[in-house]
Short mmCIF file of C-alpha atoms in Angstrom, two decimals:
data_model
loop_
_atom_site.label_atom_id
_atom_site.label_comp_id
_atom_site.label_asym_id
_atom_site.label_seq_id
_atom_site.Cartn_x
_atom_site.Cartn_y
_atom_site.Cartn_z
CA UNK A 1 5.91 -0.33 9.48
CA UNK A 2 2.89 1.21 11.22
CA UNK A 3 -0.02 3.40 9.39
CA UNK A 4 0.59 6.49 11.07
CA UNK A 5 -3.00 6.55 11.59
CA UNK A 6 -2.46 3.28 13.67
CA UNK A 7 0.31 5.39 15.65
CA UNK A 8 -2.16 8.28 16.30
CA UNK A 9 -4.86 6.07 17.28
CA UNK A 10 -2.82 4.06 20.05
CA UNK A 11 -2.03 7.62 21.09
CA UNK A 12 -5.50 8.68 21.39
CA UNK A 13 -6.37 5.66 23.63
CA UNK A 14 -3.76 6.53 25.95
CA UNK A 15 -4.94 10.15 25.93
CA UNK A 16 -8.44 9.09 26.45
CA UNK A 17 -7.66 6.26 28.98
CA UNK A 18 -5.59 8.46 31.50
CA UNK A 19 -7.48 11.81 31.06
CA UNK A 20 -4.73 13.89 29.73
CA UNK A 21 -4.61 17.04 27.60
CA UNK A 22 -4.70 15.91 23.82
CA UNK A 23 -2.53 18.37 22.64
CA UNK A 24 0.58 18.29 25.01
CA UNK A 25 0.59 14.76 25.17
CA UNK A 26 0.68 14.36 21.35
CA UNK A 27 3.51 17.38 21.49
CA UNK A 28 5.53 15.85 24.24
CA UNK A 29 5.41 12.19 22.24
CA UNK A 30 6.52 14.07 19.09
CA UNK A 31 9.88 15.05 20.99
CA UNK A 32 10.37 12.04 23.28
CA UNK A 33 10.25 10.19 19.58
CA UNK A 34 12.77 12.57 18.19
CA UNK A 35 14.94 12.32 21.02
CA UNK A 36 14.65 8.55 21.01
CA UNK A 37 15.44 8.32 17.60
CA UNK A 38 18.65 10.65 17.61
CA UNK A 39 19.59 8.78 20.57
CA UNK A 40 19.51 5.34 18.78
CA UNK A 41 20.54 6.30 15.23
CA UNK A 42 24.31 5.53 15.39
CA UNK A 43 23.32 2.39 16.07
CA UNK A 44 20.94 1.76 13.34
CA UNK A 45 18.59 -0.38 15.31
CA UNK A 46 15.10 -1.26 14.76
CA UNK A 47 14.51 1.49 18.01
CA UNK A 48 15.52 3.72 15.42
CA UNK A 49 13.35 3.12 12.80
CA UNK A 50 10.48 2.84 15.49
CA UNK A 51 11.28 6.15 16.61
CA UNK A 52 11.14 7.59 13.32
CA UNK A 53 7.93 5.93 12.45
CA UNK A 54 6.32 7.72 15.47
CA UNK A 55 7.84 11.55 14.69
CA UNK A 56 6.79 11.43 11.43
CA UNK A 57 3.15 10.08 11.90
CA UNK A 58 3.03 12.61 14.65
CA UNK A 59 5.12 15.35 13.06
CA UNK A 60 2.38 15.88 10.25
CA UNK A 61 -0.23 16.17 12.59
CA UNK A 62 1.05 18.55 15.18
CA UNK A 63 1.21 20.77 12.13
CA UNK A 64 -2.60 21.16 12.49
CA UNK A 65 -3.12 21.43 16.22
#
């Protein structure tokens, strides 16, 4: 399981490598990983789990942005 620290770092790279606006990017990863994670939850695959670990890392900080 990743820190979701960890998660929100690897997410800051990206942001920081391509130039992109902190704030969407970290509010359009928040509902990809939602959507990826209802997507793969009747199948109770790792994906799942993955998916999870990034909405909730992400989910507690979008409450501050």
């Amino acid at each position: 399981m990743a820190e979701p620290a960890a998660i929100r770092r690897r997410l800051a790279a990206v942001v920081n490598a391509a130039d992109l606006d902190p704030e969407l990017t970290t509010a359009w990863t928040f509902i990809r990983a939602i959507d990826d994670w209802l997507y793969f939850l009747p199948e109770s695959s790792s994906d799942a789990e993955i998916a999870a670990e990034i909405a909730t890392a992400l989910g507690d900080y979008i409450g501050r942005l």
